[in-house]
Amino acid sequence: MTAAASWPRVEGLAYGGDYNPEQWPRETWDEDVRLMREAGVNLVSVGIFSWAMLEPKEGLYDFAWMDELLDLLHANGIAADLGTPSVSPPAWFFHQYPEARVTDKNGTVMGFGSRGMASHAAPEYREAIARMAGELAQRYGSHPAVVMWHVHNEYGVPVAEDFGPRAVASWRRWLQSRYSTLEGLNAAWGTAFWGQRYDDWEHVVAPAATPTIANPAMKLDWARFTDDQLRECFVIERDAIRAHASQPITTNFMAHQSWNTDLWKWAELVDVVSDDHYLWSPDPDAHVGLALSADLTRSVAGGKPWILMEHSTSAVNWQGRNIAKRPGEMRRNALSHFGRGADAIMFFQWRASRSGAEKFHSAMLPHAGTGSRLWREVVELGGHVEALAPAQGSVVEAEVAVLYDWESLWAQDLEWRPSDDVQFRERMRTFYERLWRDDVTVDFAHPGQDLSRYKLVVAPASYLLTASSAANLTRYVEAGGTLLVNFFSAIVNENDAVHEGGFVAPLRDALGLTVEEFLPLREGDAAAVRWTRGGEQVLASDVWQDHIALAGAEVVAENVTGPGAGLPAITRNEHGKGVGWYVGTRLDVDALKTVFDAVYADAGIEASGNPETLEVVTRRGAAEDFVVAVNHGADAARLSVAGTDLLTGAGTDGEFEVPGGGVAVIRTAHVSGGEEV
Ligand code: GLA
């Protein structure tokens, strides 16, 4: 087969959602496509949960309904993103192959009647998914409706780990290929501790239920292994499809919402990156988490346009309290994803299900039907998406990189850390939110990658930092970069072993310090730091202090209270042509403002000065820019920009007013380095 396309063949930006017509009588399909056209839908994902319908008995296929569906879609100008149903094998499969079920860490075998119950290590499962993907690709590889393949659904959710005998046998093989010898494994895992030494591969266990915590290096490898197993299954299906079809192949990620998959590795395997995102209701500023997820998705996509495969029109059904979106909120969410690089706006799902686990989940076509506010907003958004076509393919450029490494997240999430209050996700979100409020657009980056194009690199949570990544960061500073490192970073190597030379030692040159001892605070205790650079300020802090051992860094703030009172809290170190900043205590978004303003000055970055609730991102086209403004505040906000709003056609010659809760996409002259090009 010829090389894969990298974008689905759809006119303009894609708009649509998951479509599960098998839940409805045939006559409803006609109404569906009519309403899809009314809403401007041009792409739907089908077949994701259809295995039991496509292969009702082993080896007995029924493709007639799928033929009819794809023909109907095509006749109506709606393209299909054809799913492979591997996330939900039928009842007969588990009856026939009970060994292919997942076993949890306590030895309980997961039963049928849900989804995601198959063991990714089971040969029967692997054989069955290859066969099904191949059958589908053979039949539909040339169907004119099919513009993309959607393999599986959200790998790693709901279950990633499997502790069954098949998986443990694969685990041992995986370790043998990683370490070659038992000496290598014993050294990497530090098995001299608690007498865990192995002298036979068959004795190596999986980190299932243990009396107290299991070996952390073993658990870190287990996370890597689990992710590898999922990727192997993706590749099996991808290759089975590729043998017969040339449309782009994707699988839907969940950046920063599911943590079992190292998306730096996954992104290399897909033709086009797609992502699902759902607002987290307990968070009143969940749109900041949305922006983080979108920037992370664009970053793993290498800056290329990506597909928002799923988000919700209103409430989801799986959180404790499922909060409905307020009027205008869906549009703000969709436009924020677009601003951060999404060229496809899709939802779960097209028509709300009457039965089953997700009947209380919102949809494009709600239970209330077309007479509803939600439907009117869905139709309006379809019009907006159509109007965005001139911006298709434009890209987001960032001057700042935030380091994000799933291996570090996995390691930091293990048990028995110095403080339960220090969390990867919280630090990532807080640092990101500071940059978001300042309208400083960021990419996420792996600490080992080339960072030279960024003016500033921020490391909110780099607990696991390999010696080579630390050397990369040090070279970045030497060459003139500005680096900002938060506490509890550069602590361990790839085996969760403390770095030789102690905490932060691999960044000693870049930061001009190491850390002698951690000084975490008791739960709920508050502390403060006195900032002295360019004027004195007292900033609130909590959770953590360090006993910093200075090795050349200048102290810009010291702890006023807490166990580290009188010790340095925040430092700045000139190294080579650049600067390394270190924050040795926990600061919230407001307190970080003081630090970031000083860091921006070192890096030559300007915060926008817009109201903090006005989100502004620029997409850069070949000949012009598109300034995307999303107003999360209740009041109108002014934006300095000249151009035309793609959504309304309104023109502006310098000042544009974005209404409270409103959005705008201003097409403007392409500006580079302050000069028009
Ligand atoms: C995930 C799944 C969908 C659906 C939604 C509900 O994203 O991919 O099938 O279950 O959640 O929010």
XYZ file of C-alpha atoms and ligand atoms in Angstrom:
689
model
C 0.000 0.000 0.000
C 1.083 3.557 -0.642
C 2.226 5.853 2.162
C -0.506 7.092 4.439
C -2.058 10.519 4.152
C -1.523 12.683 7.204
C -4.930 14.379 7.327
C -8.424 13.045 6.618
C -9.873 14.138 3.295
C -12.584 16.519 4.559
C -13.568 19.885 3.136
C -12.574 22.623 5.641
C -12.261 21.917 9.353
C -13.908 18.700 10.474
C -17.010 18.905 12.674
C -18.936 16.008 14.160
C -18.682 13.267 16.726
C -18.965 9.599 17.645
C -21.988 8.123 15.912
C -23.478 4.869 17.183
C -26.419 4.190 14.859
C -26.595 0.534 15.884
C -28.393 1.803 18.989
C -31.265 3.105 16.835
C -33.833 1.766 14.359
C -33.005 2.215 10.676
C -35.494 5.057 10.150
C -33.665 7.133 12.743
C -30.525 7.045 10.572
C -32.298 9.117 7.925
C -33.235 11.709 10.498
C -29.656 11.628 11.797
C -28.043 12.452 8.471
C -30.620 15.174 7.782
C -29.865 16.806 11.130
C -26.124 16.312 10.681
C -26.343 18.337 7.497
C -28.357 20.984 9.296
C -25.626 21.241 11.934
C -22.760 21.323 9.444
C -21.423 17.902 10.471
C -18.946 16.572 7.927
C -17.180 13.764 9.857
C -18.445 11.052 12.230
C -16.633 8.236 14.021
C -18.427 4.924 13.574
C -17.938 1.311 14.595
C -15.919 1.911 17.765
C -18.121 -0.406 19.843
C -19.573 -2.527 17.027
C -17.691 -5.820 17.227
C -20.709 -7.827 18.406
C -22.701 -6.441 15.458
C -19.950 -6.953 12.878
C -19.034 -10.495 13.966
C -22.058 -11.924 15.797
C -20.427 -15.365 15.967
C -16.780 -16.211 15.654
C -15.809 -16.030 11.968
C -19.355 -15.074 10.882
C -19.368 -11.490 9.694
C -22.285 -9.168 9.092
C -21.135 -6.134 7.184
C -24.469 -5.377 5.491
C -25.506 -2.749 8.026
C -22.108 -1.061 7.915
C -22.224 -1.055 4.100
C -25.613 0.642 4.265
C -24.481 3.137 6.866
C -21.323 4.170 5.009
C -23.260 4.491 1.754
C -25.867 6.642 3.473
C -23.222 8.899 4.994
C -21.424 9.236 1.703
C -24.620 10.043 -0.187
C -25.124 12.888 2.280
C -21.609 14.272 2.047
C -20.589 13.092 5.498
C -17.222 11.374 5.854
C -16.501 8.481 8.192
C -13.708 7.922 10.673
C -14.000 4.142 10.821
C -13.307 2.628 14.212
C -11.891 -0.781 14.955
C -13.913 -2.320 17.778
C -11.026 -3.836 19.745
C -11.901 -2.071 23.003
C -15.022 -4.194 23.322
C -14.803 -7.812 22.116
C -18.163 -9.651 22.094
C -19.539 -12.009 24.745
C -18.705 -15.044 22.583
C -15.045 -14.049 22.568
C -14.703 -14.190 26.345
C -16.774 -17.356 26.489
C -14.487 -18.982 23.931
C -11.237 -17.547 25.343
C -11.658 -16.989 29.082
C -7.862 -16.682 29.457
C -8.038 -13.433 27.476
C -9.698 -11.606 30.359
C -7.808 -9.090 32.493
C -6.685 -9.981 36.014
C -6.344 -7.170 38.536
C -3.551 -6.855 41.089
C -5.518 -8.841 43.683
C -6.008 -11.740 41.290
C -9.637 -10.967 40.444
C -10.528 -11.758 36.838
C -12.642 -9.014 35.243
C -15.969 -10.176 33.868
C -17.866 -9.328 30.690
C -20.646 -6.734 30.558
C -18.606 -3.538 30.455
C -15.842 -2.488 28.081
C -12.059 -2.682 27.958
C -11.894 -6.131 29.591
C -9.428 -7.878 27.266
C -5.838 -8.692 28.179
C -3.455 -6.978 25.793
C -0.970 -9.784 26.420
C -3.343 -12.582 25.352
C -2.357 -14.148 22.007
C -6.056 -14.921 21.298
C -6.921 -11.249 21.677
C -4.011 -10.120 19.528
C -4.941 -12.593 16.845
C -8.605 -11.549 16.937
C -7.939 -7.802 16.711
C -5.554 -8.281 13.788
C -8.185 -10.335 11.990
C -11.000 -7.863 12.622
C -8.913 -4.820 11.628
C -7.805 -6.645 8.473
C -11.387 -7.625 7.546
C -12.591 -4.053 7.979
C -9.705 -2.587 6.003
C -10.145 -5.090 3.203
C -13.830 -4.292 2.912
C -13.727 -0.535 3.473
C -10.206 0.506 2.503
C -11.550 1.905 -0.770
C -14.970 3.053 0.425
C -15.353 6.714 -0.551
C -16.906 7.631 2.822
C -13.930 6.378 4.835
C -11.351 9.133 5.299
C -9.633 7.950 8.467
C -9.175 4.927 10.730
C -9.767 5.123 14.462
C -8.000 2.212 16.124
C -9.367 1.062 19.503
C -10.558 3.714 21.960
C -8.492 5.538 24.568
C -5.735 2.986 25.191
C -5.158 2.427 28.871
C -8.730 3.307 29.867
C -10.459 1.858 31.807
C -7.783 -0.773 32.423
C -4.142 -0.728 31.421
C -2.493 -3.208 33.778
C -2.986 -6.932 33.664
C -1.529 -9.246 36.313
C -2.669 -12.518 34.722
C -0.212 -15.320 33.914
C 0.031 -14.373 30.219
C 0.967 -10.823 31.095
C 3.526 -11.932 33.689
C 5.182 -14.225 31.120
C 5.397 -11.269 28.688
C 6.772 -9.114 31.493
C 9.635 -11.538 32.065
C 10.454 -11.574 28.354
C 10.305 -7.777 28.297
C 12.742 -7.572 31.230
C 15.100 -10.054 29.599
C 15.251 -7.936 26.503
C 15.722 -4.732 28.537
C 18.426 -6.026 30.881
C 19.862 -9.133 29.133
C 21.176 -10.478 32.433
C 19.808 -10.913 35.929
C 22.810 -8.950 37.201
C 21.613 -6.033 35.102
C 18.093 -6.313 36.476
C 19.284 -6.686 40.084
C 21.476 -3.611 39.737
C 18.782 -1.482 38.082
C 16.165 -2.393 40.665
C 18.519 -2.136 43.637
C 17.394 -5.567 44.803
C 20.084 -5.670 47.488
C 17.547 -3.616 49.445
C 15.078 -5.776 51.490
C 16.744 -8.899 50.113
C 14.885 -8.876 46.792
C 17.720 -10.354 44.729
C 16.677 -12.662 41.851
C 18.724 -15.600 40.586
C 16.192 -17.044 38.131
C 14.024 -15.189 35.581
C 11.095 -17.439 36.473
C 11.142 -16.031 39.999
C 10.668 -12.457 38.847
C 7.197 -11.328 39.834
C 4.879 -8.544 38.737
C 4.188 -5.781 41.259
C 0.775 -7.160 42.233
C -0.520 -7.121 45.810
C 2.396 -6.943 48.271
C 2.401 -6.591 52.080
C 3.951 -3.153 51.991
C 5.222 -1.139 49.066
C 6.746 -2.982 46.153
C 10.168 -2.174 44.743
C 9.750 1.286 43.124
C 12.155 0.579 40.241
C 10.160 -2.567 39.473
C 6.947 -0.540 39.473
C 8.437 2.062 37.175
C 9.487 -0.658 34.734
C 6.022 -2.192 35.060
C 4.502 1.132 33.939
C 6.854 1.161 30.937
C 6.029 -2.461 30.136
C 2.278 -1.855 30.399
C 2.518 1.081 28.011
C 4.643 -1.001 25.610
C 2.010 -3.764 25.581
C -0.679 -1.276 24.604
C 1.516 0.151 21.860
C 2.209 -3.333 20.509
C -1.539 -3.908 20.187
C -1.967 -0.592 18.383
C 0.780 -1.517 15.917
C -0.839 -4.911 15.267
C -4.081 -3.220 14.215
C -2.398 -0.355 12.404
C -0.351 -2.725 10.273
C -3.357 -4.938 9.551
C -5.209 -1.867 8.253
C -2.230 -0.481 6.353
C -1.995 -3.681 4.312
C -5.276 -2.731 2.620
C -5.874 0.992 3.130
C -4.057 4.276 2.757
C -6.246 6.646 4.809
C -4.553 8.146 7.889
C -4.674 5.994 11.023
C -5.135 7.449 14.465
C -6.125 6.475 17.978
C -7.656 8.896 20.468
C -5.258 10.015 23.218
C -6.241 11.584 26.531
C -3.427 14.041 27.124
C -3.096 15.009 30.790
C -6.305 13.129 31.646
C -5.064 9.562 31.462
C -1.545 8.790 32.476
C -0.769 5.235 31.366
C 0.539 6.126 27.945
C 3.776 7.910 27.114
C 2.431 10.074 24.336
C 5.885 11.109 23.110
C 6.233 7.490 21.976
C 2.644 7.040 20.801
C 2.680 10.134 18.617
C 5.427 8.571 16.507
C 3.156 5.652 15.636
C 0.065 7.472 14.365
C -0.424 9.304 11.063
C -2.354 12.077 12.759
C -2.679 12.873 16.462
C -6.149 12.984 17.960
C -7.195 13.684 21.522
C -10.195 13.513 23.846
C -10.757 16.082 26.542
C -13.411 16.456 29.211
C -13.738 19.320 31.686
C -13.059 18.306 35.270
C -16.108 19.606 37.109
C -14.647 20.161 40.585
C -12.281 22.690 39.016
C -13.953 26.101 38.623
C -11.283 27.030 36.065
C -11.445 23.756 34.154
C -10.896 25.681 30.906
C -7.261 26.163 31.993
C -6.860 22.381 32.204
C -8.446 22.210 28.754
C -5.841 24.611 27.368
C -3.052 22.590 28.990
C -4.349 19.408 27.413
C -4.637 21.095 24.000
C -1.098 22.489 24.150
C 0.235 19.112 25.252
C -1.577 17.413 22.371
C -0.189 19.893 19.832
C 3.268 19.374 21.289
C 3.240 15.593 21.001
C 1.947 16.137 17.439
C 5.179 18.027 16.765
C 3.263 21.287 16.248
C 1.155 19.914 13.418
C -2.646 20.393 13.385
C -4.467 17.756 15.424
C -7.946 16.368 15.830
C -10.116 17.060 18.848
C -11.765 13.659 18.629
C -14.053 13.977 21.648
C -15.275 16.613 24.024
C -18.757 17.186 25.404
C -21.503 19.567 24.401
C -22.538 19.846 28.053
C -22.347 17.533 31.103
C -20.553 14.190 31.163
C -21.999 11.310 33.200
C -19.001 9.791 34.957
C -17.954 12.417 37.502
C -19.371 12.789 41.002
C -21.343 15.874 40.052
C -21.802 16.300 36.321
C -22.013 20.012 35.716
C -23.864 21.211 32.627
C -22.072 23.740 30.433
C -23.572 27.204 30.609
C -24.783 28.959 27.444
C -21.734 29.845 25.347
C -19.368 27.565 27.239
C -19.283 24.821 24.610
C -18.298 27.411 22.021
C -15.546 28.824 24.246
C -14.202 25.311 24.821
C -14.235 24.416 21.139
C -12.570 27.685 20.128
C -9.890 27.272 22.774
C -9.007 23.867 21.317
C -8.988 25.411 17.851
C -6.754 28.259 19.007
C -4.251 25.723 20.305
C -4.039 23.876 17.022
C -7.096 21.622 16.604
C -8.338 21.550 12.994
C -11.213 19.192 13.815
C -13.877 19.778 16.463
C -15.602 16.549 17.429
C -17.797 15.397 20.284
C -18.826 12.336 22.153
C -21.449 11.749 20.823
C -23.861 12.624 18.015
C -27.191 11.411 19.472
C -27.743 10.841 23.193
C -28.162 7.126 24.015
C -31.462 6.087 25.573
C -30.006 2.983 27.200
C -26.779 1.910 28.735
C -24.112 3.418 30.918
C -23.924 6.789 29.194
C -27.568 7.827 28.889
C -26.972 10.885 31.082
C -24.044 12.067 28.951
C -24.744 15.129 26.828
C -24.663 14.842 23.040
C -24.904 17.027 19.940
C -28.517 15.923 19.598
C -29.813 15.782 23.167
C -32.764 13.779 24.534
C -34.717 17.056 24.417
C -34.333 17.110 20.629
C -33.966 19.992 18.225
C -36.173 22.373 20.205
C -33.414 22.773 22.765
C -30.851 25.452 23.574
C -28.096 22.869 23.215
C -29.115 21.943 19.683
C -29.246 25.598 18.654
C -25.702 26.068 20.000
C -24.514 22.943 18.159
C -25.897 24.318 14.876
C -24.361 27.729 15.568
C -20.977 26.160 16.334
C -21.175 24.210 13.077
C -21.466 27.548 11.297
C -18.443 28.883 13.140
C -16.357 25.839 12.295
C -17.211 26.359 8.636
C -16.178 30.003 8.903
C -12.777 28.978 10.292
C -11.729 27.274 7.050
C -9.272 30.037 6.046
C -7.296 29.288 9.201
C -6.959 25.577 8.490
C -3.358 24.414 8.650
C -2.113 27.507 10.477
C 0.197 26.708 13.378
C 0.923 27.871 16.910
C 4.413 29.095 17.713
C 5.678 29.254 21.282
C 8.715 30.879 22.876
C 8.422 28.869 26.074
C 8.700 25.140 26.675
C 7.293 23.380 29.734
C 8.986 20.043 30.421
C 6.582 17.096 30.534
C 7.764 13.528 30.889
C 5.385 10.624 31.546
C 8.224 8.546 33.023
C 8.800 11.249 35.609
C 5.081 11.350 36.370
C 4.994 7.554 36.834
C 8.004 7.669 39.137
C 6.760 10.596 41.183
C 3.369 8.926 41.639
C 4.930 5.922 43.400
C 4.507 5.538 47.158
C 6.590 6.813 50.048
C 7.574 10.197 48.754
C 8.667 12.999 51.119
C 5.223 14.631 51.070
C 1.821 13.543 49.772
C 1.135 17.206 49.072
C 3.684 17.361 46.271
C 1.920 16.221 43.121
C 3.079 16.240 39.503
C -0.340 17.222 38.168
C -0.869 20.042 40.627
C 2.559 21.581 39.970
C 2.151 21.204 36.213
C -1.243 22.863 36.297
C -0.161 25.698 38.622
C 2.908 26.648 36.571
C 0.910 26.298 33.354
C -1.869 28.473 34.745
C 0.607 31.268 35.503
C 1.716 31.245 31.872
C -1.898 30.917 30.659
C -3.013 33.952 32.663
C -0.131 35.936 31.176
C -1.126 34.800 27.635
C 2.351 33.355 27.201
C 1.838 30.498 24.748
C 3.792 27.358 25.570
C 4.803 24.109 23.975
C 5.405 21.083 26.125
C 8.733 19.367 25.608
C 10.607 16.258 26.625
C 13.657 17.148 28.744
C 15.932 15.248 26.393
C 14.852 17.027 23.200
C 16.461 19.964 21.424
C 15.294 23.066 23.304
C 17.402 25.658 21.535
C 14.465 27.400 19.848
C 12.895 28.383 23.176
C 13.677 31.553 25.121
C 12.526 29.970 28.351
C 12.287 26.387 29.600
C 10.186 25.674 32.694
C 10.423 22.472 34.752
C 7.496 22.379 37.198
C 7.895 18.663 38.084
C 10.980 16.889 36.777
C 11.491 14.459 39.681
C 13.001 11.833 37.372
C 15.615 13.515 35.217
C 18.244 11.366 33.558
C 21.870 12.482 33.575
C 21.700 12.985 29.818
C 18.553 15.140 30.035
C 20.195 17.171 32.826
C 23.224 17.649 30.574
C 20.849 18.782 27.811
C 19.324 21.398 30.138
C 22.762 22.539 31.262
C 23.893 22.991 27.660
C 20.709 24.935 26.991
C 21.582 27.402 29.779
C 25.226 27.620 28.726
C 24.113 28.581 25.245
C 22.037 31.496 26.580
C 18.697 29.940 27.572
C 16.705 30.766 30.687
C 15.737 27.736 32.767
C 13.261 27.758 35.676
C 13.279 24.630 37.843
C 10.770 23.911 40.595
C 11.636 21.924 43.741
C 11.668 18.096 43.840
C 13.252 17.989 40.399
C 16.436 16.178 39.292
C 16.147 13.821 42.248
C 16.381 10.351 40.652
C 17.652 8.635 37.518
C 15.770 6.306 35.152
C 15.734 3.553 37.809
C 14.253 5.762 40.518
C 17.676 5.768 42.217
C 18.886 9.007 43.846
C 21.476 10.730 41.716
C 25.106 10.373 42.704
C 26.123 13.575 44.460
C 22.641 13.959 45.963
C 19.475 15.851 45.179
C 19.616 18.188 42.161
C 23.306 17.292 41.625
C 22.960 16.832 37.834
C 21.789 20.464 37.566
C 24.413 21.850 39.967
C 26.205 23.858 37.288
C 23.057 25.240 35.687
C 21.388 26.203 38.967
C 24.422 26.910 41.175
C 23.152 24.747 44.010
C 22.266 21.316 45.306
C 19.759 20.355 47.993
C 20.990 18.960 51.306
C 17.688 17.945 52.793
C 13.955 18.198 52.091
C 11.951 20.157 54.658
C 8.274 19.446 53.909
C 5.615 21.174 56.002
C 2.821 19.575 57.988
C -0.563 19.323 56.291
C -2.277 22.716 56.113
C 0.684 24.713 57.489
C 1.309 28.046 55.792
C 4.686 29.715 55.327
C 6.106 32.721 53.502
C 9.146 33.890 51.595
C 10.735 37.337 51.470
C 11.539 38.317 47.896
C 14.299 40.924 47.589
C 15.031 41.353 43.889
C 13.943 44.757 42.558
C 12.014 45.622 45.719
C 10.935 43.630 48.748
C 7.772 41.525 48.786
C 6.428 38.803 51.030
C 4.906 35.867 49.117
C 2.741 33.115 50.600
C 4.141 29.587 50.382
C 3.261 26.163 51.771
C 3.880 22.389 51.557
C 7.628 22.362 50.949
C 10.966 23.953 51.715
C 14.472 22.842 50.849
C 17.732 23.051 52.708
C 19.602 24.476 49.738
C 23.396 24.179 49.574
C 24.490 27.163 47.479
C 27.184 26.593 44.890
C 27.303 29.994 43.239
C 23.619 30.939 42.931
C 22.372 34.330 44.088
C 19.562 34.229 46.674
C 16.556 36.275 45.534
C 14.156 35.136 48.240
C 14.480 33.378 51.572
C 12.008 31.524 53.754
C 10.564 33.759 56.486
C 8.803 31.039 58.447
C 8.614 27.261 58.451
C 11.296 24.628 58.993
C 13.587 26.367 56.500
C 13.220 29.868 58.004
C 16.275 31.935 57.109
C 17.367 29.540 54.356
C 17.333 30.403 50.643
C 13.986 29.778 48.980
C 14.390 31.104 45.423
C 17.682 31.530 43.574
C 19.100 32.827 40.311
C 22.322 31.611 38.758
C 24.177 32.988 35.772
C 25.853 30.152 33.927
C 27.540 30.439 30.558
C 25.441 32.840 28.517
C 22.190 31.961 30.295
C 20.421 31.884 33.639
C 19.144 29.053 35.859
C 16.345 29.856 38.314
C 15.304 27.574 41.173
C 12.142 27.721 43.291
C 12.610 25.702 46.490
C 9.156 26.090 47.986
C 5.558 25.715 46.846
C 4.083 28.932 45.446
C 0.553 29.340 44.134
C -0.422 30.977 40.836
C -0.536 34.473 42.352
C 2.798 34.210 44.168
C 4.422 32.804 41.054
C 3.615 36.083 39.283
C 6.553 37.785 40.996
C 8.916 34.979 40.037
C 7.725 34.758 36.449
C 7.905 38.508 35.873
C 11.599 38.387 36.813
C 12.160 35.249 34.734
C 10.379 36.775 31.705
C 12.722 39.778 31.992
C 15.766 37.468 31.853
C 14.321 35.551 28.921
C 13.137 38.567 26.926
C 9.481 37.548 27.040
C 6.552 39.927 27.323
C 3.357 39.025 29.138
C 0.350 40.380 27.217
C -1.162 42.694 29.801
C -4.648 41.505 28.750
C -7.168 40.746 31.509
C -6.232 37.361 33.022
C -9.586 35.869 32.022
C -9.108 36.740 28.347
C -7.381 33.810 26.659
C -5.488 34.873 23.540
C -3.535 32.585 21.216
C -2.251 33.293 17.737
C -2.286 30.789 14.908
C 0.197 31.650 12.218
C -0.801 31.039 8.616
C 1.297 31.182 5.487
C 0.354 34.779 4.733
C -1.605 36.018 7.737
C -2.241 35.423 11.416
C -5.414 34.382 13.230
C -5.763 35.804 16.728
C -8.106 33.605 18.725
C -9.640 35.343 21.738
C -11.803 33.513 24.268
C -13.296 35.632 27.029
C -13.857 33.526 30.154
C -14.864 36.592 32.158
C -18.332 38.107 32.517
C -17.237 41.558 31.348
C -16.308 42.667 27.853
C -12.542 42.780 27.289
C -10.560 44.871 24.825
C -7.879 43.458 22.609
C -5.399 45.404 20.499
C -5.562 43.945 17.026
C -6.537 45.113 13.533
C -8.386 42.803 11.174
C -11.673 40.972 10.641
C -13.484 38.514 12.868
C -13.927 35.290 10.892
C -16.971 34.385 12.984
C -19.018 37.570 12.512
C -17.305 39.476 9.697
C -16.898 42.463 12.051
C -13.856 44.591 11.285
C -11.507 46.354 13.682
C -8.794 48.897 12.962
C -6.914 48.525 16.224
C -9.174 47.785 19.192
C -11.515 44.836 19.308
C -14.046 44.231 22.044
C -14.716 40.610 22.986
C -18.041 40.421 24.857
C -18.182 38.735 28.255
C -18.249 34.972 27.636
C -17.672 35.582 23.924
C -15.132 34.506 21.317
C -13.486 36.021 18.257
C -11.027 34.859 15.619
C -9.400 37.910 14.077
C -7.744 37.474 10.724
C -4.881 39.937 10.778
C -1.764 40.901 8.866
C 1.066 38.476 9.332
C 3.496 40.067 11.737
C 6.989 38.798 12.324
C 9.370 40.297 14.867
C 7.263 43.444 14.995
C 7.457 44.022 11.227
C 5.051 43.031 8.530
C 6.435 40.493 6.109
C -14.514 8.582 26.624
C -14.855 7.517 25.600
C -16.227 7.639 25.030
C -17.216 8.020 26.103
C -16.758 9.296 26.756
C -17.716 9.810 27.793
O -13.921 9.671 26.076
O -13.922 7.479 24.556
O -16.572 6.393 24.466
O -17.284 6.999 27.033
O -15.550 9.040 27.408
O -17.259 11.013 28.349
